[in-house]
Amino acid sequence: MRTMRGWLHDTAGGLPRTFWYLWTGTLINRLGSFVIIFLAIYLTQERNFSASQAGLVLGLWGVGGAAGTTIGGTLADRWGRRPTLLTAHLGATSMMLALGFARDLWSVALGALLLGLFAEAARPAFGAMMIDVVPDKDRLRAFSLNYWAINLGFACAAVLAGFATEAGYLLLFVVNAATTLTTALIIFVKVSETRKPLVTAAGRPTAPPRALRTILADRVYLGFVALNLFAALVFLQHISMLPIAMGDSGLSPATYGSVIALNGVLIVVGQLFVPRLIKNRSRSHVLALSAVVLGVGFGLTAFAETAWFYGLTVLIWTLGEMLNSPSNATLIAELSPSELRGRYQGVFSLSWQVAGATAPVLGGVVRERAGDDILWLGCALIGGLVAAAHLISGPTRERRVTALRAANQSVQPAAVGGRRAAEAEEAVTTAPAESLPTGSAESTAAGRGQ
């Protein structure tokens, strides 16, 4: 009993109250995240779109998301995290319902574009708020907990949505809209703004840097974002091409729901143990291993015909995903200047949106012109190349983290009165270097958190 209590305290103890409100909103939202899971099947089977048309709609979702993350990141830094989150969630709720009632190709495409814009505009603000309220030393487990909530909801949603389709696809859109609205209400009632002006150690306000110039000059960060883009091109095939491949194998939408739910189940069972597993490992090695495992899992899909084999491939690439997410999330936090957290989060999220726009289109074109085998084996090749790139670029990234940590220690949140402000200041103050887990002599160890 004492061992279990100790494990629970080490895993979830001592995190700020605001984090748990955000965590709860994440869980509720993901419990109803039916639409994106079944959108490819909905488009091809319910709306009778071709694979290329379905890829176009999913691609426009990604285009809208790319615009949304860019706008959301800027608003999070300038307008504030809380108003950006509220606006994005309310807009996504409205567009979710509109997409459910759309019928012809172009109205569906427009609905997907606008839904992607609003839904993904929340991502940079959410990530920045998480970094604001969680101290450095707790971020690895905080992002793991949030990623765990995402996948607990995803696992439940995948199974429930498979059966809910029997009552009609419109129900998926309605439930998804309701859970998004519930998350907005939690933020409105329980979450306060976390963005604080920064001042120097001498108490003088810092001049805000030119965000675009700073980001474009940060080649280390942009290189990291580029690697994530290629990994995302592989990973997002599970939403676009995997359900179509399973349908070609004669498997039902309910079977796809059950198979893809294995992804969430494995993460729910094992993700909370991952921080301890990778705590003293080099992040470059962890990210490289995750890319290899991800590539192997998707590559084996070329040989799958039965539900159990598809399930095996899902379990394999899920292991790669579990290693990737917390390492990615903490590394992003440490590579982001304090005053540009929202926009740095937006740029990283942009890599996912670019992948979301191009992965289904590229997957559909490769599948139709070269066949399934080339598609899935190509995914394995990309995974191997990304792994090699992480090993090469890792030491440079860690030197950048060390330099940025030293720079961040020269600024602090502007002082405001009250106990609540003191807690907020403590949450964003950089932790001592020795409190962070170390990898090798050259590197310091840092999800899909959304």
Tab-separated table of C-alpha atoms in Angstrom:
chain	number	residue	atom	x	y	z
A	1	MET	CA	0.000	0.000	0.000
A	2	ARG	CA	2.800	2.391	0.903
A	3	THR	CA	4.534	1.568	-2.355
A	4	MET	CA	1.370	2.338	-4.332
A	5	ARG	CA	0.847	5.610	-2.442
A	6	GLY	CA	4.440	6.574	-3.062
A	7	TRP	CA	4.092	5.822	-6.766
A	8	LEU	CA	0.895	7.874	-6.992
A	9	HIS	CA	2.544	10.782	-5.213
A	10	ASP	CA	5.608	10.617	-7.445
A	11	THR	CA	3.377	10.415	-10.529
A	12	ALA	CA	0.637	12.951	-9.777
A	13	GLY	CA	1.454	14.719	-6.511
A	14	GLY	CA	2.291	18.390	-6.093
A	15	LEU	CA	1.041	19.657	-9.452
A	16	PRO	CA	-0.776	23.034	-9.582
A	17	ARG	CA	-4.562	23.180	-9.387
A	18	THR	CA	-4.794	24.896	-12.776
A	19	PHE	CA	-3.038	21.928	-14.342
A	20	TRP	CA	-5.749	19.593	-13.050
A	21	TYR	CA	-8.521	21.790	-14.470
A	22	LEU	CA	-6.789	21.688	-17.833
A	23	TRP	CA	-6.273	17.946	-17.443
A	24	THR	CA	-9.984	17.432	-16.733
A	25	GLY	CA	-10.960	19.497	-19.764
A	26	THR	CA	-8.622	17.424	-21.900
A	27	LEU	CA	-10.130	14.165	-20.689
A	28	ILE	CA	-13.735	15.289	-21.269
A	29	ASN	CA	-12.929	16.676	-24.695
A	30	ARG	CA	-11.201	13.482	-25.779
A	31	LEU	CA	-13.993	11.261	-24.508
A	32	GLY	CA	-16.131	12.812	-27.219
A	33	SER	CA	-13.509	13.073	-29.947
A	34	PHE	CA	-15.469	10.905	-32.336
A	35	VAL	CA	-15.297	12.886	-35.566
A	36	ILE	CA	-11.594	12.849	-36.432
A	37	ILE	CA	-11.370	9.127	-35.658
A	38	PHE	CA	-14.096	8.190	-38.137
A	39	LEU	CA	-13.988	11.075	-40.594
A	40	ALA	CA	-12.253	9.066	-43.349
A	41	ILE	CA	-14.802	6.257	-43.032
A	42	TYR	CA	-17.683	8.766	-42.830
A	43	LEU	CA	-16.565	10.471	-46.031
A	44	THR	CA	-16.000	7.296	-48.063
A	45	GLN	CA	-18.899	5.155	-46.811
A	46	GLU	CA	-21.617	7.605	-45.737
A	47	ARG	CA	-20.950	10.413	-48.235
A	48	ASN	CA	-19.561	8.105	-50.975
A	49	PHE	CA	-16.491	10.256	-51.596
A	50	SER	CA	-13.493	8.670	-53.302
A	51	ALA	CA	-10.236	8.124	-51.430
A	52	SER	CA	-8.776	11.183	-53.161
A	53	GLN	CA	-11.789	13.342	-52.228
A	54	ALA	CA	-11.604	12.125	-48.637
A	55	GLY	CA	-7.903	12.954	-48.643
A	56	LEU	CA	-8.731	16.446	-49.945
A	57	VAL	CA	-11.202	17.067	-47.097
A	58	LEU	CA	-8.762	15.795	-44.477
A	59	GLY	CA	-6.058	17.883	-46.090
A	60	LEU	CA	-8.212	21.018	-45.836
A	61	TRP	CA	-8.717	20.218	-42.167
A	62	GLY	CA	-4.939	20.342	-41.910
A	63	VAL	CA	-4.749	23.619	-43.872
A	64	GLY	CA	-7.259	25.190	-41.496
A	65	GLY	CA	-5.269	23.812	-38.585
A	66	ALA	CA	-2.064	25.340	-39.953
A	67	ALA	CA	-3.704	28.767	-40.046
A	68	GLY	CA	-5.259	28.143	-36.637
A	69	THR	CA	-2.013	27.282	-34.881
A	70	THR	CA	-0.292	30.344	-36.339
A	71	ILE	CA	-3.120	32.659	-35.285
A	72	GLY	CA	-3.589	30.877	-31.954
A	73	GLY	CA	0.089	31.135	-31.049
A	74	THR	CA	0.161	34.870	-31.750
A	75	LEU	CA	-3.060	35.501	-29.819
A	76	ALA	CA	-1.842	33.433	-26.865
A	77	ASP	CA	1.185	35.727	-26.463
A	78	ARG	CA	-0.583	39.009	-27.218
A	79	TRP	CA	-4.234	38.583	-26.189
A	80	GLY	CA	-3.773	35.919	-23.537
A	81	ARG	CA	-4.038	32.146	-23.120
A	82	ARG	CA	-7.541	32.082	-21.601
A	83	PRO	CA	-9.446	34.219	-24.154
A	84	THR	CA	-7.719	32.367	-26.989
A	85	LEU	CA	-8.777	28.995	-25.557
A	86	LEU	CA	-12.376	30.125	-25.023
A	87	THR	CA	-12.740	31.576	-28.514
A	88	ALA	CA	-11.199	28.504	-30.138
A	89	HIS	CA	-13.404	26.029	-28.256
A	90	LEU	CA	-16.625	27.945	-28.913
A	91	GLY	CA	-15.769	28.252	-32.598
A	92	ALA	CA	-14.946	24.546	-32.816
A	93	THR	CA	-18.264	23.665	-31.167
A	94	SER	CA	-20.195	25.641	-33.783
A	95	MET	CA	-18.258	24.284	-36.743
A	96	MET	CA	-18.515	20.698	-35.486
A	97	LEU	CA	-22.297	20.928	-35.751
A	98	ALA	CA	-22.114	22.680	-39.124
A	99	LEU	CA	-19.892	19.919	-40.536
A	100	GLY	CA	-22.325	17.275	-39.308
A	101	PHE	CA	-25.151	18.810	-41.362
A	102	ALA	CA	-23.042	19.484	-44.493
A	103	ARG	CA	-23.750	17.224	-47.464
A	104	ASP	CA	-22.031	18.130	-50.762
A	105	LEU	CA	-18.279	17.975	-51.216
A	106	TRP	CA	-17.542	21.689	-51.087
A	107	SER	CA	-19.670	22.420	-48.020
A	108	VAL	CA	-18.015	19.490	-46.238
A	109	ALA	CA	-14.606	20.750	-47.352
A	110	LEU	CA	-15.344	24.287	-46.104
A	111	GLY	CA	-16.641	22.929	-42.808
A	112	ALA	CA	-13.486	20.853	-42.341
A	113	LEU	CA	-11.292	23.860	-43.144
A	114	LEU	CA	-12.985	26.107	-40.545
A	115	LEU	CA	-13.205	23.365	-37.953
A	116	GLY	CA	-9.475	22.723	-38.315
A	117	LEU	CA	-8.822	26.444	-37.853
A	118	PHE	CA	-10.760	26.762	-34.592
A	119	ALA	CA	-9.845	23.379	-33.137
A	120	GLU	CA	-6.117	23.803	-33.649
A	121	ALA	CA	-6.026	27.457	-32.565
A	122	ALA	CA	-6.424	26.149	-29.022
A	123	ARG	CA	-3.296	23.989	-29.134
A	124	PRO	CA	-0.578	26.697	-28.731
A	125	ALA	CA	-2.496	28.485	-25.962
A	126	PHE	CA	-3.035	25.215	-24.113
A	127	GLY	CA	0.637	24.248	-24.389
A	128	ALA	CA	1.808	27.686	-23.290
A	129	MET	CA	-0.554	27.647	-20.303
A	130	MET	CA	0.760	24.232	-19.249
A	131	ILE	CA	4.327	25.538	-19.353
A	132	ASP	CA	3.254	28.679	-17.463
A	133	VAL	CA	1.795	26.832	-14.496
A	134	VAL	CA	4.015	23.736	-14.196
A	135	PRO	CA	7.609	24.147	-12.900
A	136	ASP	CA	10.458	22.752	-14.980
A	137	LYS	CA	11.119	19.847	-12.634
A	138	ASP	CA	7.522	18.590	-12.947
A	139	ARG	CA	6.940	19.034	-16.667
A	140	LEU	CA	7.950	15.551	-17.799
A	141	ARG	CA	5.337	13.886	-15.584
A	142	ALA	CA	2.764	16.659	-16.164
A	143	PHE	CA	2.928	16.236	-19.934
A	144	SER	CA	2.831	12.453	-19.491
A	145	LEU	CA	-0.299	12.765	-17.336
A	146	ASN	CA	-1.957	14.999	-19.903
A	147	TYR	CA	-0.985	12.632	-22.705
A	148	TRP	CA	-2.406	9.781	-20.619
A	149	ALA	CA	-5.735	11.650	-20.326
A	150	ILE	CA	-5.789	12.252	-24.083
A	151	ASN	CA	-5.416	8.570	-24.793
A	152	LEU	CA	-7.781	7.378	-22.078
A	153	GLY	CA	-10.425	9.516	-23.757
A	154	PHE	CA	-9.284	8.387	-27.208
A	155	ALA	CA	-9.518	4.693	-26.309
A	156	CYS	CA	-13.043	5.087	-24.971
A	157	ALA	CA	-14.103	7.316	-27.871
A	158	ALA	CA	-12.805	4.902	-30.514
A	159	VAL	CA	-14.847	2.006	-29.143
A	160	LEU	CA	-17.987	4.019	-28.421
A	161	ALA	CA	-17.905	5.768	-31.789
A	162	GLY	CA	-17.735	2.443	-33.611
A	163	PHE	CA	-21.066	1.462	-32.087
A	164	ALA	CA	-22.544	4.971	-32.202
A	165	THR	CA	-22.302	4.901	-35.988
A	166	GLU	CA	-25.105	2.339	-35.905
A	167	ALA	CA	-27.399	5.133	-34.649
A	168	GLY	CA	-26.234	7.517	-37.374
A	169	TYR	CA	-23.090	9.511	-38.021
A	170	LEU	CA	-24.743	12.783	-36.979
A	171	LEU	CA	-24.595	11.602	-33.362
A	172	LEU	CA	-20.794	11.627	-33.560
A	173	PHE	CA	-20.752	15.326	-34.458
A	174	VAL	CA	-23.296	16.259	-31.769
A	175	VAL	CA	-21.455	14.467	-28.949
A	176	ASN	CA	-18.105	15.869	-30.095
A	177	ALA	CA	-19.555	19.391	-30.054
A	178	ALA	CA	-21.026	18.867	-26.563
A	179	THR	CA	-17.732	17.755	-25.036
A	180	THR	CA	-15.865	20.654	-26.671
A	181	LEU	CA	-18.393	23.074	-25.175
A	182	THR	CA	-17.988	21.442	-21.750
A	183	THR	CA	-14.236	22.014	-21.906
A	184	ALA	CA	-14.855	25.686	-22.707
A	185	LEU	CA	-17.111	25.969	-19.651
A	186	ILE	CA	-14.436	24.470	-17.380
A	187	ILE	CA	-11.898	26.993	-18.647
A	188	PHE	CA	-14.393	29.857	-18.261
A	189	VAL	CA	-15.315	28.976	-14.674
A	190	LYS	CA	-12.080	27.576	-13.219
A	191	VAL	CA	-9.044	28.755	-15.180
A	192	SER	CA	-7.526	32.227	-14.865
A	193	GLU	CA	-5.106	33.906	-17.241
A	194	THR	CA	-1.525	32.682	-16.749
A	195	ARG	CA	0.417	34.972	-19.081
A	196	LYS	CA	2.474	37.468	-17.093
A	197	PRO	CA	4.678	40.357	-18.296
A	198	LEU	CA	8.378	39.633	-17.867
A	199	VAL	CA	10.899	41.898	-16.190
A	200	THR	CA	14.645	41.710	-15.766
A	201	ALA	CA	16.253	40.740	-12.471
A	202	ALA	CA	16.604	44.486	-11.806
A	203	GLY	CA	12.838	44.932	-12.103
A	204	ARG	CA	12.809	46.583	-15.540
A	205	PRO	CA	10.318	45.487	-18.218
A	206	THR	CA	11.852	43.488	-21.034
A	207	ALA	CA	11.379	44.669	-24.592
A	208	PRO	CA	9.365	42.089	-26.537
A	209	PRO	CA	11.483	40.526	-29.286
A	210	ARG	CA	10.366	40.419	-32.872
A	211	ALA	CA	8.778	37.015	-32.908
A	212	LEU	CA	9.053	36.171	-36.596
A	213	ARG	CA	12.693	37.234	-36.825
A	214	THR	CA	13.552	35.316	-33.650
A	215	ILE	CA	11.880	32.102	-34.792
A	216	LEU	CA	13.263	32.213	-38.338
A	217	ALA	CA	16.756	32.718	-36.945
A	218	ASP	CA	16.407	29.777	-34.569
A	219	ARG	CA	17.698	27.060	-36.866
A	220	VAL	CA	18.054	24.567	-34.030
A	221	TYR	CA	14.356	24.794	-33.195
A	222	LEU	CA	13.263	24.802	-36.828
A	223	GLY	CA	15.339	21.681	-37.448
A	224	PHE	CA	13.592	19.969	-34.561
A	225	VAL	CA	10.214	21.039	-35.967
A	226	ALA	CA	11.166	19.661	-39.390
A	227	LEU	CA	11.959	16.250	-37.902
A	228	ASN	CA	8.603	16.231	-36.158
A	229	LEU	CA	6.939	17.032	-39.489
A	230	PHE	CA	8.368	13.916	-41.133
A	231	ALA	CA	7.449	11.742	-38.140
A	232	ALA	CA	3.922	13.190	-38.224
A	233	LEU	CA	3.575	12.332	-41.934
A	234	VAL	CA	4.026	8.711	-40.917
A	235	PHE	CA	1.959	8.797	-37.752
A	236	LEU	CA	-1.112	10.462	-39.274
A	237	GLN	CA	-1.582	7.629	-41.742
A	238	HIS	CA	-3.458	5.864	-38.940
A	239	ILE	CA	-6.279	8.381	-39.374
A	240	SER	CA	-6.376	8.636	-43.151
A	241	MET	CA	-5.068	5.538	-44.938
A	242	LEU	CA	-5.227	2.870	-42.226
A	243	PRO	CA	-9.047	2.790	-41.996
A	244	ILE	CA	-9.281	2.610	-45.791
A	245	ALA	CA	-6.737	-0.230	-45.901
A	246	MET	CA	-8.680	-2.137	-43.264
A	247	GLY	CA	-11.876	-1.612	-45.229
A	248	ASP	CA	-10.195	-3.071	-48.315
A	249	SER	CA	-9.313	-6.109	-46.190
A	250	GLY	CA	-13.029	-6.629	-45.556
A	251	LEU	CA	-13.027	-5.304	-41.987
A	252	SER	CA	-15.937	-3.236	-40.629
A	253	PRO	CA	-15.819	0.279	-39.111
A	254	ALA	CA	-16.511	-1.267	-35.693
A	255	THR	CA	-13.442	-3.486	-36.153
A	256	TYR	CA	-11.328	-0.469	-37.031
A	257	GLY	CA	-12.627	1.246	-33.907
A	258	SER	CA	-11.649	-1.712	-31.754
A	259	VAL	CA	-8.214	-2.059	-33.375
A	260	ILE	CA	-7.332	1.622	-33.143
A	261	ALA	CA	-8.572	1.642	-29.541
A	262	LEU	CA	-5.574	-0.598	-28.732
A	263	ASN	CA	-3.461	2.511	-29.213
A	264	GLY	CA	-5.245	4.300	-26.394
A	265	VAL	CA	-5.467	1.221	-24.184
A	266	LEU	CA	-1.718	0.574	-24.314
A	267	ILE	CA	-0.960	4.210	-23.557
A	268	VAL	CA	-3.438	4.264	-20.655
A	269	VAL	CA	-1.878	1.124	-19.177
A	270	GLY	CA	1.763	2.022	-19.710
A	271	GLN	CA	2.275	5.755	-20.259
A	272	LEU	CA	2.549	6.717	-16.588
A	273	PHE	CA	5.594	4.430	-16.281
A	274	VAL	CA	7.387	6.044	-19.225
A	275	PRO	CA	8.796	9.118	-17.381
A	276	ARG	CA	10.696	6.892	-14.961
A	277	LEU	CA	11.849	4.686	-17.832
A	278	ILE	CA	13.355	7.549	-19.857
A	279	LYS	CA	14.279	9.875	-16.970
A	280	ASN	CA	18.031	9.271	-17.100
A	281	ARG	CA	18.281	8.666	-20.837
A	282	SER	CA	19.564	10.931	-23.569
A	283	ARG	CA	16.599	12.600	-25.266
A	284	SER	CA	18.277	12.212	-28.652
A	285	HIS	CA	18.501	8.450	-28.174
A	286	VAL	CA	14.900	8.216	-26.937
A	287	LEU	CA	13.581	10.216	-29.906
A	288	ALA	CA	15.666	8.155	-32.336
A	289	LEU	CA	14.380	4.887	-30.862
A	290	SER	CA	10.800	6.146	-31.002
A	291	ALA	CA	11.190	6.994	-34.709
A	292	VAL	CA	12.542	3.513	-35.490
A	293	VAL	CA	9.720	1.763	-33.612
A	294	LEU	CA	7.129	4.016	-35.246
A	295	GLY	CA	8.506	3.200	-38.695
A	296	VAL	CA	8.586	-0.540	-38.017
A	297	GLY	CA	4.997	-0.544	-36.802
A	298	PHE	CA	3.642	1.244	-39.856
A	299	GLY	CA	5.915	-0.686	-42.192
A	300	LEU	CA	4.453	-3.995	-41.011
A	301	THR	CA	1.012	-2.791	-42.089
A	302	ALA	CA	2.050	-3.730	-45.624
A	303	PHE	CA	1.696	-7.386	-44.607
A	304	ALA	CA	-1.538	-7.101	-42.587
A	305	GLU	CA	-4.796	-8.680	-43.739
A	306	THR	CA	-6.534	-9.763	-40.533
A	307	ALA	CA	-7.746	-7.798	-37.522
A	308	TRP	CA	-5.184	-9.332	-35.158
A	309	PHE	CA	-2.268	-8.434	-37.445
A	310	TYR	CA	-3.512	-4.864	-37.805
A	311	GLY	CA	-3.818	-4.796	-34.020
A	312	LEU	CA	-0.200	-5.949	-33.681
A	313	THR	CA	1.044	-3.141	-35.929
A	314	VAL	CA	-0.920	-0.613	-33.864
A	315	LEU	CA	0.662	-1.889	-30.648
A	316	ILE	CA	4.158	-1.604	-32.130
A	317	TRP	CA	3.882	1.970	-33.410
A	318	THR	CA	2.104	2.961	-30.197
A	319	LEU	CA	5.274	2.088	-28.276
A	320	GLY	CA	7.144	4.555	-30.449
A	321	GLU	CA	4.485	7.176	-29.840
A	322	MET	CA	4.701	6.661	-26.064
A	323	LEU	CA	8.442	7.310	-26.091
A	324	ASN	CA	8.120	10.300	-28.389
A	325	SER	CA	5.412	12.386	-26.760
A	326	PRO	CA	6.845	13.310	-23.320
A	327	SER	CA	10.342	13.797	-24.728
A	328	ASN	CA	8.975	16.088	-27.439
A	329	ALA	CA	6.798	18.102	-25.050
A	330	THR	CA	9.516	18.839	-22.514
A	331	LEU	CA	12.061	19.629	-25.220
A	332	ILE	CA	9.677	22.162	-26.803
A	333	ALA	CA	9.227	23.825	-23.417
A	334	GLU	CA	12.980	24.148	-22.915
A	335	LEU	CA	13.653	25.403	-26.438
A	336	SER	CA	11.003	28.165	-26.156
A	337	PRO	CA	11.927	31.650	-24.872
A	338	SER	CA	9.564	32.582	-22.025
A	339	GLU	CA	8.102	35.610	-23.775
A	340	LEU	CA	7.397	33.668	-26.999
A	341	ARG	CA	5.959	30.438	-25.622
A	342	GLY	CA	2.678	30.744	-27.469
A	343	ARG	CA	4.268	31.376	-30.838
A	344	TYR	CA	6.905	28.677	-30.395
A	345	GLN	CA	4.099	26.272	-29.502
A	346	GLY	CA	2.279	27.501	-32.588
A	347	VAL	CA	5.236	26.808	-34.854
A	348	PHE	CA	5.598	23.293	-33.470
A	349	SER	CA	1.861	22.699	-33.851
A	350	LEU	CA	2.191	23.996	-37.397
A	351	SER	CA	4.317	20.967	-38.224
A	352	TRP	CA	1.385	18.757	-37.231
A	353	GLN	CA	-1.015	20.814	-39.321
A	354	VAL	CA	1.213	20.749	-42.370
A	355	ALA	CA	1.414	16.994	-41.912
A	356	GLY	CA	-2.348	16.882	-41.436
A	357	ALA	CA	-2.801	18.724	-44.727
A	358	THR	CA	-0.312	16.662	-46.719
A	359	ALA	CA	-0.303	13.185	-45.126
A	360	PRO	CA	-3.774	12.131	-46.354
A	361	VAL	CA	-3.167	13.601	-49.812
A	362	LEU	CA	0.273	12.009	-50.177
A	363	GLY	CA	-0.988	8.771	-48.670
A	364	GLY	CA	-3.943	8.666	-51.052
A	365	VAL	CA	-1.811	9.421	-54.115
A	366	VAL	CA	0.895	6.873	-53.209
A	367	ARG	CA	-1.719	4.256	-52.413
A	368	GLU	CA	-3.618	4.721	-55.672
A	369	ARG	CA	-0.557	4.931	-57.924
A	370	ALA	CA	1.986	2.624	-56.259
A	371	GLY	CA	-0.097	0.434	-53.956
A	372	ASP	CA	-0.341	-0.222	-50.227
A	373	ASP	CA	3.026	-1.942	-49.945
A	374	ILE	CA	4.988	1.083	-51.156
A	375	LEU	CA	3.004	3.373	-48.854
A	376	TRP	CA	3.687	1.415	-45.676
A	377	LEU	CA	7.281	0.455	-46.489
A	378	GLY	CA	7.930	4.106	-47.316
A	379	CYS	CA	6.731	4.950	-43.799
A	380	ALA	CA	9.358	2.567	-42.408
A	381	LEU	CA	12.090	4.255	-44.456
A	382	ILE	CA	11.087	7.723	-43.213
A	383	GLY	CA	11.176	6.473	-39.623
A	384	GLY	CA	14.756	5.290	-40.041
A	385	LEU	CA	15.899	8.575	-41.590
A	386	VAL	CA	14.282	10.610	-38.813
A	387	ALA	CA	16.031	8.448	-36.204
A	388	ALA	CA	19.433	9.112	-37.783
A	389	ALA	CA	18.742	12.843	-37.905
A	390	HIS	CA	17.854	12.917	-34.188
A	391	LEU	CA	21.159	11.270	-33.288
A	392	ILE	CA	23.081	13.794	-35.377
A	393	SER	CA	21.269	16.938	-34.203
A	394	GLY	CA	20.716	16.000	-30.547
A	395	PRO	CA	23.935	17.424	-29.001
A	396	THR	CA	23.367	20.800	-30.681
A	397	ARG	CA	19.820	20.955	-29.321
A	398	GLU	CA	20.991	20.246	-25.792
A	399	ARG	CA	23.617	22.993	-25.962
A	400	ARG	CA	20.837	25.327	-27.068
A	401	VAL	CA	18.718	24.253	-24.064
A	402	THR	CA	21.575	25.017	-21.678
A	403	ALA	CA	22.129	28.469	-23.184
A	404	LEU	CA	18.418	29.322	-23.162
A	405	ARG	CA	18.011	28.190	-19.551
A	406	ALA	CA	20.762	30.580	-18.522
A	407	ALA	CA	19.123	33.413	-20.478
A	408	ASN	CA	15.696	32.727	-18.953
A	409	GLN	CA	17.124	32.979	-15.448
A	410	SER	CA	17.819	36.675	-16.089
A	411	VAL	CA	14.087	37.482	-16.402
A	412	GLN	CA	11.111	36.795	-14.128
A	413	PRO	CA	7.340	37.441	-14.067
A	414	ALA	CA	6.295	40.956	-13.133
A	415	ALA	CA	5.301	41.147	-9.481
A	416	VAL	CA	1.615	41.437	-8.681
A	417	GLY	CA	-0.077	41.345	-5.315
A	418	GLY	CA	-1.675	38.430	-3.549
A	419	ARG	CA	-1.023	34.810	-2.786
A	420	ARG	CA	-2.323	33.727	-6.173
A	421	ALA	CA	0.225	35.873	-8.002
A	422	ALA	CA	3.030	34.451	-5.868
A	423	GLU	CA	1.985	30.944	-6.845
A	424	ALA	CA	1.896	31.935	-10.506
A	425	GLU	CA	5.386	33.412	-10.242
A	426	GLU	CA	6.695	30.245	-8.623
A	427	ALA	CA	5.187	28.167	-11.415
A	428	VAL	CA	7.006	29.978	-14.209
A	429	THR	CA	10.360	30.513	-12.484
A	430	THR	CA	13.054	28.323	-13.997
A	431	ALA	CA	13.968	25.381	-11.798
A	432	PRO	CA	17.617	24.779	-10.790
A	433	ALA	CA	19.572	22.815	-13.355
A	434	GLU	CA	20.270	19.988	-10.909
A	435	SER	CA	16.530	19.351	-10.502
A	436	LEU	CA	16.311	18.237	-14.117
A	437	PRO	CA	17.081	14.624	-15.018
A	438	THR	CA	20.283	14.220	-16.964
A	439	GLY	CA	21.058	12.034	-19.916
A	440	SER	CA	24.720	11.992	-20.889
A	441	ALA	CA	27.594	14.359	-20.251
A	442	GLU	CA	26.469	16.404	-23.229
A	443	SER	CA	22.696	16.299	-22.822
A	444	THR	CA	20.055	17.105	-20.272
A	445	ALA	CA	16.817	15.123	-20.406
A	446	ALA	CA	13.738	17.175	-20.808
A	447	GLY	CA	3.355	14.249	-25.752
A	448	ARG	CA	1.004	14.345	-27.665
A	449	GLY	CA	-0.213	16.861	-25.288
A	450	GLN	CA	-2.956	19.055	-26.431
